[in-house]
PDB file of C-alpha atoms in Angstrom:
ATOM      1  CA  GLY A  13       0.034   0.036  -0.045  1.00  0.00           C
ATOM      2  CA  ALA A  14       0.942   3.737   0.358  1.00  0.00           C
ATOM      3  CA  GLN A  15       3.235   3.104   3.473  1.00  0.00           C
ATOM      4  CA  GLY A  16       5.144   0.492   1.087  1.00  0.00           C
ATOM      5  CA  ILE A  17       5.482   2.795  -1.732  1.00  0.00           C
ATOM      6  CA  ALA A  18       7.068   5.623   0.974  1.00  0.00           C
ATOM      7  CA  ALA A  19       9.475   3.160   2.172  1.00  0.00           C
ATOM      8  CA  LEU A  20      10.503   1.859  -0.791  1.00  0.00           C
ATOM      9  CA  ALA A  21      11.070   5.490  -2.573  1.00  0.00           C
ATOM     10  CA  GLN A  22      12.980   6.546   0.622  1.00  0.00           C
ATOM     11  CA  GLY A  23      14.452   3.581   2.159  1.00  0.00           C
ATOM     12  CA  MET A  24      13.477   2.542   5.758  1.00  0.00           C
ATOM     13  CA  GLY A  25      15.371   0.577   8.112  1.00  0.00           C
ATOM     14  CA  PRO A  26      16.597  -2.665   6.060  1.00  0.00           C
ATOM     15  CA  ILE A  27      14.592  -1.778   3.214  1.00  0.00           C
ATOM     16  CA  LYS A  28      17.289  -0.031   0.750  1.00  0.00           C
ATOM     17  CA  ARG A  29      15.933   3.020  -1.285  1.00  0.00           C
ATOM     18  CA  CYS A  30      14.681   1.548  -4.849  1.00  0.00           C
ATOM     19  CA  ASP A  31      15.189   2.915  -8.201  1.00  0.00           C
ATOM     20  CA  MET A  32      11.779   2.283  -9.709  1.00  0.00           C
ATOM     21  CA  ILE A  33       8.279   1.515  -8.162  1.00  0.00           C
ATOM     22  CA  VAL A  34       5.845  -0.255 -10.829  1.00  0.00           C
ATOM     23  CA  GLY A  35       2.425  -1.713 -10.742  1.00  0.00           C
ATOM     24  CA  PRO A  36      -1.173  -1.170 -10.009  1.00  0.00           C
ATOM     25  CA  GLY A  37      -2.869  -0.021  -6.924  1.00  0.00           C
ATOM     26  CA  ASN A  38      -5.700   1.778  -5.456  1.00  0.00           C
ATOM     27  CA  GLN A  39      -6.455   5.443  -5.165  1.00  0.00           C
ATOM     28  CA  TRP A  40      -4.081   5.630  -2.150  1.00  0.00           C
ATOM     29  CA  VAL A  41      -1.096   3.875  -4.096  1.00  0.00           C
ATOM     30  CA  THR A  42      -1.604   6.323  -6.943  1.00  0.00           C
ATOM     31  CA  ALA A  43      -1.559   9.213  -4.394  1.00  0.00           C
ATOM     32  CA  ALA A  44       1.512   7.877  -3.004  1.00  0.00           C
ATOM     33  CA  LYS A  45       3.222   7.248  -6.310  1.00  0.00           C
ATOM     34  CA  SER A  46       2.540  10.614  -7.149  1.00  0.00           C
ATOM     35  CA  LEU A  47       4.509  12.225  -4.048  1.00  0.00           C
ATOM     36  CA  VAL A  48       7.436  10.039  -4.313  1.00  0.00           C
ATOM     37  CA  GLN A  49       7.826  10.900  -8.204  1.00  0.00           C
ATOM     38  CA  GLY A  50      11.399  12.329  -8.410  1.00  0.00           C
ATOM     39  CA  LEU A  51      12.691  10.545  -5.518  1.00  0.00           C
ATOM     40  CA  CYS A  52      12.363   7.415  -7.631  1.00  0.00           C
ATOM     41  CA  GLY A  53      11.083   6.524 -10.873  1.00  0.00           C
ATOM     42  CA  ILE A  54       7.243   5.520 -11.409  1.00  0.00           C
ATOM     43  CA  ASP A  55       5.745   3.549 -14.169  1.00  0.00           C
ATOM     44  CA  MET A  56       2.400   5.502 -14.107  1.00  0.00           C
ATOM     45  CA  LEU A  57      -0.296   7.284 -12.142  1.00  0.00           C
ATOM     46  CA  ALA A  58      -3.278   4.654 -12.856  1.00  0.00           C
ATOM     47  CA  GLY A  59      -6.606   5.177 -12.293  1.00  0.00           C
ATOM     48  CA  PRO A  60      -9.279   2.731 -11.196  1.00  0.00           C
ATOM     49  CA  SER A  61      -9.109  -0.480 -12.966  1.00  0.00           C
ATOM     50  CA  GLU A  62     -11.655  -1.232 -15.763  1.00  0.00           C
ATOM     51  CA  VAL A  63     -12.521  -4.077 -17.907  1.00  0.00           C
ATOM     52  CA  LEU A  64     -14.730  -3.859 -21.126  1.00  0.00           C
ATOM     53  CA  VAL A  65     -16.061  -7.121 -22.600  1.00  0.00           C
ATOM     54  CA  ILE A  66     -17.142  -7.194 -26.001  1.00  0.00           C
ATOM     55  CA  ALA A  67     -19.325 -10.235 -26.484  1.00  0.00           C
ATOM     56  CA  ASP A  68     -21.997 -11.968 -28.747  1.00  0.00           C
ATOM     57  CA  ALA A  69     -24.298 -14.980 -28.498  1.00  0.00           C
ATOM     58  CA  SER A  70     -21.304 -17.204 -28.624  1.00  0.00           C
ATOM     59  CA  ALA A  71     -19.797 -15.932 -25.408  1.00  0.00           C
ATOM     60  CA  ASP A  72     -19.563 -18.279 -22.095  1.00  0.00           C
ATOM     61  CA  PRO A  73     -21.473 -16.217 -19.381  1.00  0.00           C
ATOM     62  CA  PRO A  74     -19.919 -17.795 -16.284  1.00  0.00           C
ATOM     63  CA  THR A  75     -16.355 -16.945 -18.067  1.00  0.00           C
ATOM     64  CA  VAL A  76     -17.537 -13.417 -18.845  1.00  0.00           C
ATOM     65  CA  ALA A  77     -19.021 -12.782 -15.418  1.00  0.00           C
ATOM     66  CA  ALA A  78     -15.906 -14.170 -13.801  1.00  0.00           C
ATOM     67  CA  ASP A  79     -13.574 -11.602 -15.774  1.00  0.00           C
ATOM     68  CA  LEU A  80     -16.048  -8.768 -14.703  1.00  0.00           C
ATOM     69  CA  LEU A  81     -15.809  -9.709 -11.166  1.00  0.00           C
ATOM     70  CA  ALA A  82     -12.033  -9.977 -11.254  1.00  0.00           C
ATOM     71  CA  GLN A  83     -11.603  -6.450 -12.078  1.00  0.00           C
ATOM     72  CA  ALA A  84     -14.459  -5.327  -9.821  1.00  0.00           C
ATOM     73  CA  GLU A  85     -13.168  -7.179  -6.742  1.00  0.00           C
ATOM     74  CA  HIS A  86      -9.691  -4.779  -7.073  1.00  0.00           C
ATOM     75  CA  ASP A  87     -11.335  -1.520  -6.101  1.00  0.00           C
ATOM     76  CA  VAL A  88     -14.696  -0.228  -5.220  1.00  0.00           C
ATOM     77  CA  GLU A  89     -13.853   2.455  -7.980  1.00  0.00           C
ATOM     78  CA  ALA A  90     -13.338  -0.268 -10.566  1.00  0.00           C
ATOM     79  CA  ARG A  91     -15.824  -0.134 -13.631  1.00  0.00           C
ATOM     80  CA  PRO A  92     -16.909  -3.691 -15.239  1.00  0.00           C
ATOM     81  CA  ILE A  93     -18.621  -3.149 -18.578  1.00  0.00           C
ATOM     82  CA  LEU A  94     -20.111  -5.604 -20.950  1.00  0.00           C
ATOM     83  CA  VAL A  95     -20.908  -4.326 -24.519  1.00  0.00           C
ATOM     84  CA  CYS A  96     -22.915  -7.115 -26.210  1.00  0.00           C
ATOM     85  CA  THR A  97     -25.003  -7.784 -29.470  1.00  0.00           C
ATOM     86  CA  ASP A  98     -27.387 -10.326 -27.618  1.00  0.00           C
ATOM     87  CA  GLU A  99     -29.943  -9.528 -25.201  1.00  0.00           C
ATOM     88  CA  ALA A 100     -30.013 -13.031 -23.787  1.00  0.00           C
ATOM     89  CA  THR A 101     -26.254 -13.166 -23.314  1.00  0.00           C
ATOM     90  CA  ILE A 102     -26.426  -9.872 -21.193  1.00  0.00           C
ATOM     91  CA  ALA A 103     -29.098 -11.285 -18.939  1.00  0.00           C
ATOM     92  CA  ALA A 104     -27.142 -14.662 -18.565  1.00  0.00           C
ATOM     93  CA  VAL A 105     -23.970 -12.759 -17.521  1.00  0.00           C
ATOM     94  CA  ASP A 106     -26.019 -10.501 -15.100  1.00  0.00           C
ATOM     95  CA  ALA A 107     -27.531 -13.559 -13.571  1.00  0.00           C
ATOM     96  CA  GLU A 108     -23.949 -15.320 -13.259  1.00  0.00           C
ATOM     97  CA  VAL A 109     -22.487 -12.085 -11.909  1.00  0.00           C
ATOM     98  CA  GLU A 110     -24.763 -12.188  -9.005  1.00  0.00           C
ATOM     99  CA  LYS A 111     -24.280 -16.026  -8.368  1.00  0.00           C
ATOM    100  CA  GLN A 112     -20.403 -15.682  -8.386  1.00  0.00           C
ATOM    101  CA  LEU A 113     -20.817 -12.400  -6.135  1.00  0.00           C
ATOM    102  CA  ALA A 114     -22.549 -14.403  -3.656  1.00  0.00           C
ATOM    103  CA  ALA A 115     -19.785 -17.067  -3.514  1.00  0.00           C
ATOM    104  CA  LEU A 116     -16.990 -14.393  -3.106  1.00  0.00           C
ATOM    105  CA  PRO A 117     -15.401 -14.081   0.581  1.00  0.00           C
ATOM    106  CA  SER A 118     -15.426 -11.119   2.541  1.00  0.00           C
ATOM    107  CA  PRO A 119     -14.064  -8.164   2.152  1.00  0.00           C
ATOM    108  CA  ASN A 120     -13.657  -8.951  -1.758  1.00  0.00           C
ATOM    109  CA  ARG A 121     -17.457  -9.197  -2.090  1.00  0.00           C
ATOM    110  CA  GLU A 122     -18.096  -5.991  -0.648  1.00  0.00           C
ATOM    111  CA  THR A 123     -15.779  -4.291  -2.788  1.00  0.00           C
ATOM    112  CA  ALA A 124     -16.946  -6.059  -5.986  1.00  0.00           C
ATOM    113  CA  GLU A 125     -20.681  -5.041  -4.996  1.00  0.00           C
ATOM    114  CA  ALA A 126     -19.779  -1.327  -4.955  1.00  0.00           C
ATOM    115  CA  ALA A 127     -17.900  -1.683  -8.205  1.00  0.00           C
ATOM    116  CA  VAL A 128     -20.548  -3.795 -10.093  1.00  0.00           C
ATOM    117  CA  GLY A 129     -22.927  -0.904  -9.012  1.00  0.00           C
ATOM    118  CA  LYS A 130     -21.024   1.323 -11.179  1.00  0.00           C
ATOM    119  CA  GLY A 131     -20.586  -1.042 -13.950  1.00  0.00           C
ATOM    120  CA  PHE A 132     -23.167  -1.301 -16.791  1.00  0.00           C
ATOM    121  CA  ALA A 133     -24.161  -3.357 -19.871  1.00  0.00           C
ATOM    122  CA  VAL A 134     -24.762  -2.020 -23.302  1.00  0.00           C
ATOM    123  CA  LEU A 135     -26.908  -3.752 -25.811  1.00  0.00           C
ATOM    124  CA  VAL A 136     -25.674  -2.849 -29.323  1.00  0.00           C
ATOM    125  CA  ALA A 137     -27.011  -3.679 -33.025  1.00  0.00           C
ATOM    126  CA  SER A 138     -23.765  -5.116 -34.160  1.00  0.00           C
ATOM    127  CA  LEU A 139     -20.054  -5.895 -33.432  1.00  0.00           C
ATOM    128  CA  ASP A 140     -19.419  -2.550 -35.327  1.00  0.00           C
ATOM    129  CA  ASP A 141     -21.417  -0.815 -32.779  1.00  0.00           C
ATOM    130  CA  ALA A 142     -19.475  -2.793 -30.190  1.00  0.00           C
ATOM    131  CA  ILE A 143     -15.971  -1.714 -31.339  1.00  0.00           C
ATOM    132  CA  ALA A 144     -17.339   1.995 -31.505  1.00  0.00           C
ATOM    133  CA  VAL A 145     -18.436   1.804 -27.774  1.00  0.00           C
ATOM    134  CA  SER A 146     -15.247   0.226 -26.595  1.00  0.00           C
ATOM    135  CA  ASP A 147     -12.838   2.667 -28.905  1.00  0.00           C
ATOM    136  CA  ARG A 148     -14.895   5.462 -27.259  1.00  0.00           C
ATOM    137  CA  LEU A 149     -14.360   4.406 -23.864  1.00  0.00           C
ATOM    138  CA  ALA A 150     -10.890   3.118 -24.206  1.00  0.00           C
ATOM    139  CA  PRO A 151     -10.811   0.821 -21.494  1.00  0.00           C
ATOM    140  CA  GLU A 152      -7.727  -0.374 -19.548  1.00  0.00           C
ATOM    141  CA  HIS A 153      -8.664  -4.222 -20.287  1.00  0.00           C
ATOM    142  CA  LEU A 154     -10.276  -5.082 -23.523  1.00  0.00           C
ATOM    143  CA  GLU A 155     -11.714  -8.701 -23.606  1.00  0.00           C
ATOM    144  CA  ILE A 156     -13.129 -10.038 -26.769  1.00  0.00           C
ATOM    145  CA  MET A 157     -15.539 -12.868 -26.397  1.00  0.00           C
ATOM    146  CA  THR A 158     -17.073 -13.428 -29.939  1.00  0.00           C
ATOM    147  CA  ALA A 159     -17.236 -16.037 -32.283  1.00  0.00           C
ATOM    148  CA  ASP A 160     -14.686 -14.195 -34.433  1.00  0.00           C
ATOM    149  CA  ALA A 161     -12.582 -12.715 -31.568  1.00  0.00           C
ATOM    150  CA  HIS A 162      -9.331 -12.323 -33.599  1.00  0.00           C
ATOM    151  CA  GLN A 163     -10.990 -10.304 -36.335  1.00  0.00           C
ATOM    152  CA  VAL A 164     -13.049  -8.016 -33.925  1.00  0.00           C
ATOM    153  CA  GLY A 165      -9.864  -7.603 -31.621  1.00  0.00           C
ATOM    154  CA  MET A 166      -7.683  -6.536 -34.625  1.00  0.00           C
ATOM    155  CA  ARG A 167     -10.468  -3.734 -35.283  1.00  0.00           C
ATOM    156  CA  CYS A 168     -10.254  -2.472 -32.012  1.00  0.00           C
ATOM    157  CA  LYS A 169      -7.895   0.768 -31.681  1.00  0.00           C
ATOM    158  CA  HIS A 170      -8.060   2.095 -28.127  1.00  0.00           C
ATOM    159  CA  TYR A 171      -7.348   0.051 -25.086  1.00  0.00           C
ATOM    160  CA  GLY A 172      -4.664  -0.730 -22.463  1.00  0.00           C
ATOM    161  CA  GLY A 173      -4.395  -4.589 -22.579  1.00  0.00           C
ATOM    162  CA  LEU A 174      -6.255  -6.591 -25.355  1.00  0.00           C
ATOM    163  CA  PHE A 175      -7.223 -10.146 -24.550  1.00  0.00           C
ATOM    164  CA  ILE A 176      -8.771 -12.011 -27.512  1.00  0.00           C
ATOM    165  CA  GLY A 177     -10.875 -15.031 -27.234  1.00  0.00           C
ATOM    166  CA  ARG A 178     -12.361 -17.330 -24.504  1.00  0.00           C
ATOM    167  CA  SER A 179      -8.848 -19.223 -23.919  1.00  0.00           C
ATOM    168  CA  ALA A 180      -7.443 -15.313 -23.074  1.00  0.00           C
ATOM    169  CA  ALA A 181      -9.644 -14.651 -20.041  1.00  0.00           C
ATOM    170  CA  GLU A 182      -7.924 -12.991 -17.412  1.00  0.00           C
ATOM    171  CA  VAL A 183      -9.268 -15.286 -14.783  1.00  0.00           C
ATOM    172  CA  LEU A 184      -8.138 -18.340 -16.447  1.00  0.00           C
TER     173      LEU A 184
END
């Protein structure tokens, strides 16, 4: 956490001062990294984690739900987003999110519940529309769970990390 960032940047007791601090964190870690900038290098000042999943009727709802929750349990400010061409898939993912959320241990469950409350699903008419929504939001993590995942992924332009296909799900 923030105390570890301070100890690494300045050195403390047996901990020697470091050259570089890298990796994600919550709002307190981001604030601490901004304060130690100059004492040592930092990779970036990251905002809340977010994942956007582009899906169609071929997507596996339990896998999509698990990936949405994997980001949601990081931070109450995380945003899990589903952009899908199929209304039945959205409903199945929503049901699976509720089921998996109930099975999470505390405090992960409470964190994920808060984040899920800030997330949303978008029903789009086509994969072209899904790509447009994704490129407009430019998510940190973009996952493609469609029948033609590779083709869809190659058309996306704005994202941090790209995960193509069911086998690339972050939770696997």
